[in-house]
Structures are given as C-alpha cells and as structure tokens.
Amino acid sequence: MHEATRLNRFKMAAEVTGAQVVTAVTTDAALDYISERLAGALLLPNIAAARTHRLADGLRERGCSVIDRALRKHAAEAEAGLTCADFAIAETGTLVLESTAEDVRLASTLPPKHFVIFSPQALVDDALDAVPLLRRFQQRTPASYLAYITGPSRTADIERVLTIGVHGPKELHILLCDELTCGEDS
C-alpha cells in the first residue's frame, strides 16, 4: 500500500475510535500542541535519555509542569502522559508501545490525557505486517510488555452503556512527527 494511503487509513481508523490525530511536522510543533492543551502536570517516562531531556526542556520552556522522575509517586495527580509509539497498524488505527518500563505504563494508562508521538515511517498496513516487528521485540527482550492502544479508554456496563476514560485516558492525542522516532537515542 502507498505510504500516503496507509497514513490516511490510519488517521481515519484512529479518529473513528475517538483519537485526535495531528500532523506535527517538527518537534517544536509537537511541543506547542501539547503545551496548548495542558494545564496540569505531565508524566514523561525516560523514552531515551537525550530525547526525554529535549522534550522535558521544551515543555518546561513553554511553561509546562513536567514530571520525569519518580513517576509512580506523582501519577495520580498528573493531567497527562507523553509516550512514543514504536509502530502503528493502519487498518485499526492502533498504536503499539514497548512498555516494559513501568514509567511508560504509568504515563500511558493513568492520566486522563495521553499524548503519543509517532513517526509515520513506522506504520504497517495490518496485524499480519506487524509480525516481523513483534518478533524483533520478542528476541530483544523475551519478557517484554507491549501495549496496543486503539483510541481512548472505553468500557461498557452490562446494559452496554459506553463510558470513555474509566479504565485509562479519556483523551488520546496522536502526534505524527518524523523528527522524534522511537528506538535508539536521537
């Protein structure tokens, strides 16, 4: 599938689930977007040392309160979390995060808002195309955690009354940004 078609398919699928998908071409644009939507503290796990430092500094320069240490202690009071998706699946609008580190799990599941930085270059068509990527994760760390995130948290009671944000973030903001990729430090 052509890259632009794949990206459009991802955007449509993610937006159908309630996610907000934004093209933030530069790091500064991504940080501006986050800071404009943040009134409280933001959890920032150590994604990669230099990248985390750059994001934390950029958000602090914009007046944001960033928690990048002792996330467990502050998780309950945070308004948002910021993580990085390792890849995504266009067919379902699903983000996949390597979340072996507890801080990544805290930032992606506890605050009411979740901002995810994602490089469109790490987009696959469907779950079958994700298999080689999943094998790489398994080879690298056999006991690793992977989080599949498709839209904001959704739950329903026995009468099928849908509620958003009860068991996870109420808002999911996906920031498409080529400058900030996952993996090795950049």
JSON list of C-alpha atoms in Angstrom, two decimals:
[
{"chain": "A", "resi": 1, "resn": "MET", "atom": "CA", "xyz": [0.00, 0.00, 0.00]},
{"chain": "A", "resi": 2, "resn": "HIS", "atom": "CA", "xyz": [1.24, 3.50, -0.84]},
{"chain": "A", "resi": 3, "resn": "GLU", "atom": "CA", "xyz": [2.60, 5.44, 2.18]},
{"chain": "A", "resi": 4, "resn": "ALA", "atom": "CA", "xyz": [0.09, 8.33, 1.88]},
{"chain": "A", "resi": 5, "resn": "THR", "atom": "CA", "xyz": [-2.82, 5.88, 1.55]},
{"chain": "A", "resi": 6, "resn": "ARG", "atom": "CA", "xyz": [-1.59, 3.94, 4.58]},
{"chain": "A", "resi": 7, "resn": "LEU", "atom": "CA", "xyz": [-1.31, 7.14, 6.62]},
{"chain": "A", "resi": 8, "resn": "ASN", "atom": "CA", "xyz": [-4.81, 8.29, 5.63]},
{"chain": "A", "resi": 9, "resn": "ARG", "atom": "CA", "xyz": [-6.19, 4.87, 6.52]},
{"chain": "A", "resi": 10, "resn": "PHE", "atom": "CA", "xyz": [-4.51, 5.08, 9.94]},
{"chain": "A", "resi": 11, "resn": "LYS", "atom": "CA", "xyz": [-5.84, 8.59, 10.59]},
{"chain": "A", "resi": 12, "resn": "MET", "atom": "CA", "xyz": [-9.40, 7.62, 9.66]},
{"chain": "A", "resi": 13, "resn": "ALA", "atom": "CA", "xyz": [-9.33, 4.45, 11.79]},
{"chain": "A", "resi": 14, "resn": "ALA", "atom": "CA", "xyz": [-7.83, 6.26, 14.80]},
{"chain": "A", "resi": 15, "resn": "GLU", "atom": "CA", "xyz": [-10.27, 9.16, 14.57]},
{"chain": "A", "resi": 16, "resn": "VAL", "atom": "CA", "xyz": [-13.25, 6.77, 14.40]},
{"chain": "A", "resi": 17, "resn": "THR", "atom": "CA", "xyz": [-12.21, 5.47, 17.84]},
{"chain": "A", "resi": 18, "resn": "GLY", "atom": "CA", "xyz": [-12.13, 9.00, 19.27]},
{"chain": "A", "resi": 19, "resn": "ALA", "atom": "CA", "xyz": [-8.41, 9.72, 18.99]},
{"chain": "A", "resi": 20, "resn": "GLN", "atom": "CA", "xyz": [-7.22, 13.10, 17.81]},
{"chain": "A", "resi": 21, "resn": "VAL", "atom": "CA", "xyz": [-4.58, 12.75, 15.11]},
{"chain": "A", "resi": 22, "resn": "VAL", "atom": "CA", "xyz": [-2.37, 15.77, 14.43]},
{"chain": "A", "resi": 23, "resn": "THR", "atom": "CA", "xyz": [0.42, 16.22, 11.93]},
{"chain": "A", "resi": 24, "resn": "ALA", "atom": "CA", "xyz": [3.17, 17.94, 13.90]},
{"chain": "A", "resi": 25, "resn": "VAL", "atom": "CA", "xyz": [5.96, 18.10, 11.35]},
{"chain": "A", "resi": 26, "resn": "THR", "atom": "CA", "xyz": [8.60, 19.37, 13.80]},
{"chain": "A", "resi": 27, "resn": "THR", "atom": "CA", "xyz": [9.45, 18.76, 17.42]},
{"chain": "A", "resi": 28, "resn": "ASP", "atom": "CA", "xyz": [8.55, 22.38, 18.20]},
{"chain": "A", "resi": 29, "resn": "ALA", "atom": "CA", "xyz": [5.11, 21.95, 16.61]},
{"chain": "A", "resi": 30, "resn": "ALA", "atom": "CA", "xyz": [4.51, 18.82, 18.70]},
{"chain": "A", "resi": 31, "resn": "LEU", "atom": "CA", "xyz": [5.58, 20.60, 21.90]},
{"chain": "A", "resi": 32, "resn": "ASP", "atom": "CA", "xyz": [3.39, 23.61, 21.04]},
{"chain": "A", "resi": 33, "resn": "TYR", "atom": "CA", "xyz": [0.39, 21.33, 20.53]},
{"chain": "A", "resi": 34, "resn": "ILE", "atom": "CA", "xyz": [0.93, 19.61, 23.89]},
{"chain": "A", "resi": 35, "resn": "SER", "atom": "CA", "xyz": [1.55, 22.82, 25.85]},
{"chain": "A", "resi": 36, "resn": "GLU", "atom": "CA", "xyz": [-1.62, 24.43, 24.44]},
{"chain": "A", "resi": 37, "resn": "ARG", "atom": "CA", "xyz": [-3.70, 21.54, 25.82]},
{"chain": "A", "resi": 38, "resn": "LEU", "atom": "CA", "xyz": [-2.01, 21.12, 29.17]},
{"chain": "A", "resi": 39, "resn": "ALA", "atom": "CA", "xyz": [-2.93, 22.93, 32.39]},
{"chain": "A", "resi": 40, "resn": "GLY", "atom": "CA", "xyz": [-1.55, 20.43, 34.93]},
{"chain": "A", "resi": 41, "resn": "ALA", "atom": "CA", "xyz": [1.44, 18.15, 35.26]},
{"chain": "A", "resi": 42, "resn": "LEU", "atom": "CA", "xyz": [2.64, 15.80, 32.52]},
{"chain": "A", "resi": 43, "resn": "LEU", "atom": "CA", "xyz": [4.31, 12.42, 33.12]},
{"chain": "A", "resi": 44, "resn": "LEU", "atom": "CA", "xyz": [7.31, 11.90, 30.84]},
{"chain": "A", "resi": 45, "resn": "PRO", "atom": "CA", "xyz": [8.98, 8.49, 31.10]},
{"chain": "A", "resi": 46, "resn": "ASN", "atom": "CA", "xyz": [12.59, 8.08, 30.05]},
{"chain": "A", "resi": 47, "resn": "ILE", "atom": "CA", "xyz": [11.91, 7.20, 26.40]},
{"chain": "A", "resi": 48, "resn": "ALA", "atom": "CA", "xyz": [15.61, 7.65, 25.56]},
{"chain": "A", "resi": 49, "resn": "ALA", "atom": "CA", "xyz": [17.85, 9.89, 27.63]},
{"chain": "A", "resi": 50, "resn": "ALA", "atom": "CA", "xyz": [18.64, 12.66, 25.12]},
{"chain": "A", "resi": 51, "resn": "ARG", "atom": "CA", "xyz": [15.14, 12.64, 23.63]},
{"chain": "A", "resi": 52, "resn": "THR", "atom": "CA", "xyz": [13.46, 12.77, 27.04]},
{"chain": "A", "resi": 53, "resn": "HIS", "atom": "CA", "xyz": [15.73, 15.63, 28.12]},
{"chain": "A", "resi": 54, "resn": "ARG", "atom": "CA", "xyz": [14.93, 17.57, 24.91]},
{"chain": "A", "resi": 55, "resn": "LEU", "atom": "CA", "xyz": [11.17, 17.05, 25.32]},
{"chain": "A", "resi": 56, "resn": "ALA", "atom": "CA", "xyz": [11.22, 17.94, 29.02]},
{"chain": "A", "resi": 57, "resn": "ASP", "atom": "CA", "xyz": [13.24, 21.12, 28.39]},
{"chain": "A", "resi": 58, "resn": "GLY", "atom": "CA", "xyz": [11.00, 22.16, 25.50]},
{"chain": "A", "resi": 59, "resn": "LEU", "atom": "CA", "xyz": [7.82, 21.69, 27.53]},
{"chain": "A", "resi": 60, "resn": "ARG", "atom": "CA", "xyz": [9.25, 23.50, 30.55]},
{"chain": "A", "resi": 61, "resn": "GLU", "atom": "CA", "xyz": [10.27, 26.42, 28.32]},
{"chain": "A", "resi": 62, "resn": "ARG", "atom": "CA", "xyz": [6.59, 26.60, 27.34]},
{"chain": "A", "resi": 63, "resn": "GLY", "atom": "CA", "xyz": [5.54, 26.79, 31.00]},
{"chain": "A", "resi": 64, "resn": "CYS", "atom": "CA", "xyz": [4.50, 23.16, 31.45]},
{"chain": "A", "resi": 65, "resn": "SER", "atom": "CA", "xyz": [4.98, 21.17, 34.65]},
{"chain": "A", "resi": 66, "resn": "VAL", "atom": "CA", "xyz": [6.90, 18.03, 33.65]},
{"chain": "A", "resi": 67, "resn": "ILE", "atom": "CA", "xyz": [7.40, 15.03, 35.92]},
{"chain": "A", "resi": 68, "resn": "ASP", "atom": "CA", "xyz": [10.26, 12.94, 34.56]},
{"chain": "A", "resi": 69, "resn": "ARG", "atom": "CA", "xyz": [11.40, 11.25, 37.80]},
{"chain": "A", "resi": 70, "resn": "ALA", "atom": "CA", "xyz": [9.52, 9.19, 40.40]},
{"chain": "A", "resi": 71, "resn": "LEU", "atom": "CA", "xyz": [6.51, 8.87, 38.10]},
{"chain": "A", "resi": 72, "resn": "ARG", "atom": "CA", "xyz": [4.78, 6.35, 40.38]},
{"chain": "A", "resi": 73, "resn": "LYS", "atom": "CA", "xyz": [4.75, 8.88, 43.23]},
{"chain": "A", "resi": 74, "resn": "HIS", "atom": "CA", "xyz": [3.12, 11.58, 41.07]},
{"chain": "A", "resi": 75, "resn": "ALA", "atom": "CA", "xyz": [0.99, 9.54, 38.66]},
{"chain": "A", "resi": 76, "resn": "ALA", "atom": "CA", "xyz": [-2.32, 10.11, 40.45]},
{"chain": "A", "resi": 77, "resn": "GLU", "atom": "CA", "xyz": [-2.03, 13.91, 40.22]},
{"chain": "A", "resi": 78, "resn": "ALA", "atom": "CA", "xyz": [-0.86, 14.15, 36.59]},
{"chain": "A", "resi": 79, "resn": "GLU", "atom": "CA", "xyz": [-3.16, 15.57, 33.94]},
{"chain": "A", "resi": 80, "resn": "ALA", "atom": "CA", "xyz": [-1.39, 13.86, 31.05]},
{"chain": "A", "resi": 81, "resn": "GLY", "atom": "CA", "xyz": [1.27, 11.41, 29.98]},
{"chain": "A", "resi": 82, "resn": "LEU", "atom": "CA", "xyz": [3.59, 11.58, 26.97]},
{"chain": "A", "resi": 83, "resn": "THR", "atom": "CA", "xyz": [4.93, 8.44, 25.33]},
{"chain": "A", "resi": 84, "resn": "CYS", "atom": "CA", "xyz": [6.32, 7.33, 21.99]},
{"chain": "A", "resi": 85, "resn": "ALA", "atom": "CA", "xyz": [4.79, 4.59, 19.82]},
{"chain": "A", "resi": 86, "resn": "ASP", "atom": "CA", "xyz": [7.19, 2.07, 18.36]},
{"chain": "A", "resi": 87, "resn": "PHE", "atom": "CA", "xyz": [4.89, 1.37, 15.43]},
{"chain": "A", "resi": 88, "resn": "ALA", "atom": "CA", "xyz": [1.23, 1.50, 14.46]},
{"chain": "A", "resi": 89, "resn": "ILE", "atom": "CA", "xyz": [-1.29, -0.54, 12.49]},
{"chain": "A", "resi": 90, "resn": "ALA", "atom": "CA", "xyz": [-3.14, 1.42, 9.80]},
{"chain": "A", "resi": 91, "resn": "GLU", "atom": "CA", "xyz": [-6.10, -0.96, 9.46]},
{"chain": "A", "resi": 92, "resn": "THR", "atom": "CA", "xyz": [-7.28, -0.39, 13.05]},
{"chain": "A", "resi": 93, "resn": "GLY", "atom": "CA", "xyz": [-5.64, 2.91, 14.00]},
{"chain": "A", "resi": 94, "resn": "THR", "atom": "CA", "xyz": [-3.74, 1.06, 16.72]},
{"chain": "A", "resi": 95, "resn": "LEU", "atom": "CA", "xyz": [-0.52, 2.29, 18.35]},
{"chain": "A", "resi": 96, "resn": "VAL", "atom": "CA", "xyz": [1.97, -0.25, 19.69]},
{"chain": "A", "resi": 97, "resn": "LEU", "atom": "CA", "xyz": [4.25, 0.79, 22.56]},
{"chain": "A", "resi": 98, "resn": "GLU", "atom": "CA", "xyz": [7.07, -1.21, 24.06]},
{"chain": "A", "resi": 99, "resn": "SER", "atom": "CA", "xyz": [6.06, -0.74, 27.68]},
{"chain": "A", "resi": 100, "resn": "THR", "atom": "CA", "xyz": [8.31, -2.99, 29.73]},
{"chain": "A", "resi": 101, "resn": "ALA", "atom": "CA", "xyz": [9.34, 0.02, 31.82]},
{"chain": "A", "resi": 102, "resn": "GLU", "atom": "CA", "xyz": [6.74, 0.76, 34.49]},
{"chain": "A", "resi": 103, "resn": "ASP", "atom": "CA", "xyz": [7.02, 4.51, 33.83]},
{"chain": "A", "resi": 104, "resn": "VAL", "atom": "CA", "xyz": [5.77, 4.02, 30.26]},
{"chain": "A", "resi": 105, "resn": "ARG", "atom": "CA", "xyz": [2.78, 2.03, 31.54]},
{"chain": "A", "resi": 106, "resn": "LEU", "atom": "CA", "xyz": [2.03, 4.71, 34.15]},
{"chain": "A", "resi": 107, "resn": "ALA", "atom": "CA", "xyz": [2.21, 7.57, 31.62]},
{"chain": "A", "resi": 108, "resn": "SER", "atom": "CA", "xyz": [0.06, 5.76, 29.06]},
{"chain": "A", "resi": 109, "resn": "THR", "atom": "CA", "xyz": [-2.70, 4.45, 31.33]},
{"chain": "A", "resi": 110, "resn": "LEU", "atom": "CA", "xyz": [-3.24, 6.59, 34.44]},
{"chain": "A", "resi": 111, "resn": "PRO", "atom": "CA", "xyz": [-3.59, 10.27, 33.45]},
{"chain": "A", "resi": 112, "resn": "PRO", "atom": "CA", "xyz": [-6.82, 11.44, 31.77]},
{"chain": "A", "resi": 113, "resn": "LYS", "atom": "CA", "xyz": [-4.89, 12.62, 28.68]},
{"chain": "A", "resi": 114, "resn": "HIS", "atom": "CA", "xyz": [-2.34, 10.62, 26.71]},
{"chain": "A", "resi": 115, "resn": "PHE", "atom": "CA", "xyz": [-0.12, 12.25, 24.10]},
{"chain": "A", "resi": 116, "resn": "VAL", "atom": "CA", "xyz": [1.71, 9.82, 21.82]},
{"chain": "A", "resi": 117, "resn": "ILE", "atom": "CA", "xyz": [4.48, 10.83, 19.45]},
{"chain": "A", "resi": 118, "resn": "PHE", "atom": "CA", "xyz": [4.61, 8.58, 16.43]},
{"chain": "A", "resi": 119, "resn": "SER", "atom": "CA", "xyz": [6.67, 8.53, 13.25]},
{"chain": "A", "resi": 120, "resn": "PRO", "atom": "CA", "xyz": [4.54, 7.77, 10.17]},
{"chain": "A", "resi": 121, "resn": "GLN", "atom": "CA", "xyz": [7.53, 5.82, 8.83]},
{"chain": "A", "resi": 122, "resn": "ALA", "atom": "CA", "xyz": [6.79, 3.14, 11.45]},
{"chain": "A", "resi": 123, "resn": "LEU", "atom": "CA", "xyz": [3.32, 2.38, 10.10]},
{"chain": "A", "resi": 124, "resn": "VAL", "atom": "CA", "xyz": [2.30, -1.07, 8.85]},
{"chain": "A", "resi": 125, "resn": "ASP", "atom": "CA", "xyz": [-0.84, -1.98, 6.90]},
{"chain": "A", "resi": 126, "resn": "ASP", "atom": "CA", "xyz": [-2.33, -4.63, 9.18]},
{"chain": "A", "resi": 127, "resn": "ALA", "atom": "CA", "xyz": [-1.66, -7.00, 12.07]},
{"chain": "A", "resi": 128, "resn": "LEU", "atom": "CA", "xyz": [-0.05, -9.57, 9.78]},
{"chain": "A", "resi": 129, "resn": "ASP", "atom": "CA", "xyz": [2.52, -6.99, 8.66]},
{"chain": "A", "resi": 130, "resn": "ALA", "atom": "CA", "xyz": [3.32, -6.34, 12.33]},
{"chain": "A", "resi": 131, "resn": "VAL", "atom": "CA", "xyz": [4.53, -9.92, 12.93]},
{"chain": "A", "resi": 132, "resn": "PRO", "atom": "CA", "xyz": [8.20, -9.27, 11.98]},
{"chain": "A", "resi": 133, "resn": "LEU", "atom": "CA", "xyz": [8.26, -6.24, 14.30]},
{"chain": "A", "resi": 134, "resn": "LEU", "atom": "CA", "xyz": [6.75, -8.28, 17.12]},
{"chain": "A", "resi": 135, "resn": "ARG", "atom": "CA", "xyz": [9.38, -10.99, 16.60]},
{"chain": "A", "resi": 136, "resn": "ARG", "atom": "CA", "xyz": [12.13, -8.37, 16.98]},
{"chain": "A", "resi": 137, "resn": "PHE", "atom": "CA", "xyz": [10.66, -7.25, 20.31]},
{"chain": "A", "resi": 138, "resn": "GLN", "atom": "CA", "xyz": [10.48, -10.86, 21.50]},
{"chain": "A", "resi": 139, "resn": "GLN", "atom": "CA", "xyz": [14.09, -11.55, 20.50]},
{"chain": "A", "resi": 140, "resn": "ARG", "atom": "CA", "xyz": [15.35, -8.38, 22.15]},
{"chain": "A", "resi": 141, "resn": "THR", "atom": "CA", "xyz": [13.55, -8.86, 25.48]},
{"chain": "A", "resi": 142, "resn": "PRO", "atom": "CA", "xyz": [11.64, -12.15, 25.87]},
{"chain": "A", "resi": 143, "resn": "ALA", "atom": "CA", "xyz": [9.73, -10.93, 28.94]},
{"chain": "A", "resi": 144, "resn": "SER", "atom": "CA", "xyz": [8.75, -7.56, 27.48]},
{"chain": "A", "resi": 145, "resn": "TYR", "atom": "CA", "xyz": [5.38, -5.82, 27.63]},
{"chain": "A", "resi": 146, "resn": "LEU", "atom": "CA", "xyz": [3.69, -4.43, 24.56]},
{"chain": "A", "resi": 147, "resn": "ALA", "atom": "CA", "xyz": [0.70, -2.12, 24.80]},
{"chain": "A", "resi": 148, "resn": "TYR", "atom": "CA", "xyz": [-1.80, -1.94, 21.95]},
{"chain": "A", "resi": 149, "resn": "ILE", "atom": "CA", "xyz": [-3.71, 1.34, 22.14]},
{"chain": "A", "resi": 150, "resn": "THR", "atom": "CA", "xyz": [-6.74, 1.92, 19.94]},
{"chain": "A", "resi": 151, "resn": "GLY", "atom": "CA", "xyz": [-8.44, 5.16, 20.91]},
{"chain": "A", "resi": 152, "resn": "PRO", "atom": "CA", "xyz": [-9.25, 6.49, 24.37]},
{"chain": "A", "resi": 153, "resn": "SER", "atom": "CA", "xyz": [-10.16, 4.00, 27.12]},
{"chain": "A", "resi": 154, "resn": "ARG", "atom": "CA", "xyz": [-13.63, 2.54, 26.56]},
{"chain": "A", "resi": 155, "resn": "THR", "atom": "CA", "xyz": [-15.74, 0.40, 28.82]},
{"chain": "A", "resi": 156, "resn": "ALA", "atom": "CA", "xyz": [-19.41, -0.54, 28.97]},
{"chain": "A", "resi": 157, "resn": "ASP", "atom": "CA", "xyz": [-21.67, -1.92, 31.68]},
{"chain": "A", "resi": 158, "resn": "ILE", "atom": "CA", "xyz": [-23.97, -4.92, 31.35]},
{"chain": "A", "resi": 159, "resn": "GLU", "atom": "CA", "xyz": [-26.57, -2.74, 29.64]},
{"chain": "A", "resi": 160, "resn": "ARG", "atom": "CA", "xyz": [-23.95, -1.68, 27.07]},
{"chain": "A", "resi": 161, "resn": "VAL", "atom": "CA", "xyz": [-23.75, 1.91, 28.24]},
{"chain": "A", "resi": 162, "resn": "LEU", "atom": "CA", "xyz": [-20.41, 3.13, 26.89]},
{"chain": "A", "resi": 163, "resn": "THR", "atom": "CA", "xyz": [-18.19, 5.24, 29.13]},
{"chain": "A", "resi": 164, "resn": "ILE", "atom": "CA", "xyz": [-14.93, 6.84, 27.98]},
{"chain": "A", "resi": 165, "resn": "GLY", "atom": "CA", "xyz": [-11.94, 7.20, 30.29]},
{"chain": "A", "resi": 166, "resn": "VAL", "atom": "CA", "xyz": [-12.86, 4.98, 33.23]},
{"chain": "A", "resi": 167, "resn": "HIS", "atom": "CA", "xyz": [-10.01, 2.47, 32.93]},
{"chain": "A", "resi": 168, "resn": "GLY", "atom": "CA", "xyz": [-7.49, 4.69, 31.20]},
{"chain": "A", "resi": 169, "resn": "PRO", "atom": "CA", "xyz": [-7.12, 8.01, 29.42]},
{"chain": "A", "resi": 170, "resn": "LYS", "atom": "CA", "xyz": [-10.24, 9.87, 28.34]},
{"chain": "A", "resi": 171, "resn": "GLU", "atom": "CA", "xyz": [-8.32, 11.62, 25.55]},
{"chain": "A", "resi": 172, "resn": "LEU", "atom": "CA", "xyz": [-5.76, 10.21, 23.12]},
{"chain": "A", "resi": 173, "resn": "HIS", "atom": "CA", "xyz": [-3.72, 12.68, 21.07]},
{"chain": "A", "resi": 174, "resn": "ILE", "atom": "CA", "xyz": [-1.54, 11.14, 18.35]},
{"chain": "A", "resi": 175, "resn": "LEU", "atom": "CA", "xyz": [1.20, 13.46, 17.12]},
{"chain": "A", "resi": 176, "resn": "LEU", "atom": "CA", "xyz": [2.68, 12.42, 13.78]},
{"chain": "A", "resi": 177, "resn": "CYS", "atom": "CA", "xyz": [6.25, 13.67, 13.86]},
{"chain": "A", "resi": 178, "resn": "ASP", "atom": "CA", "xyz": [9.18, 12.40, 11.78]},
{"chain": "A", "resi": 179, "resn": "GLU", "atom": "CA", "xyz": [11.75, 14.23, 13.91]},
{"chain": "A", "resi": 180, "resn": "LEU", "atom": "CA", "xyz": [11.01, 12.16, 17.01]},
{"chain": "A", "resi": 181, "resn": "THR", "atom": "CA", "xyz": [11.25, 8.45, 16.38]},
{"chain": "A", "resi": 182, "resn": "CYS", "atom": "CA", "xyz": [11.39, 5.61, 18.89]},
{"chain": "A", "resi": 183, "resn": "GLY", "atom": "CA", "xyz": [14.24, 3.24, 19.39]},
{"chain": "A", "resi": 184, "resn": "GLU", "atom": "CA", "xyz": [17.78, 4.42, 19.82]},
{"chain": "A", "resi": 185, "resn": "ASP", "atom": "CA", "xyz": [18.51, 7.83, 21.22]},
{"chain": "A", "resi": 186, "resn": "SER", "atom": "CA", "xyz": [18.44, 10.60, 18.65]}
]
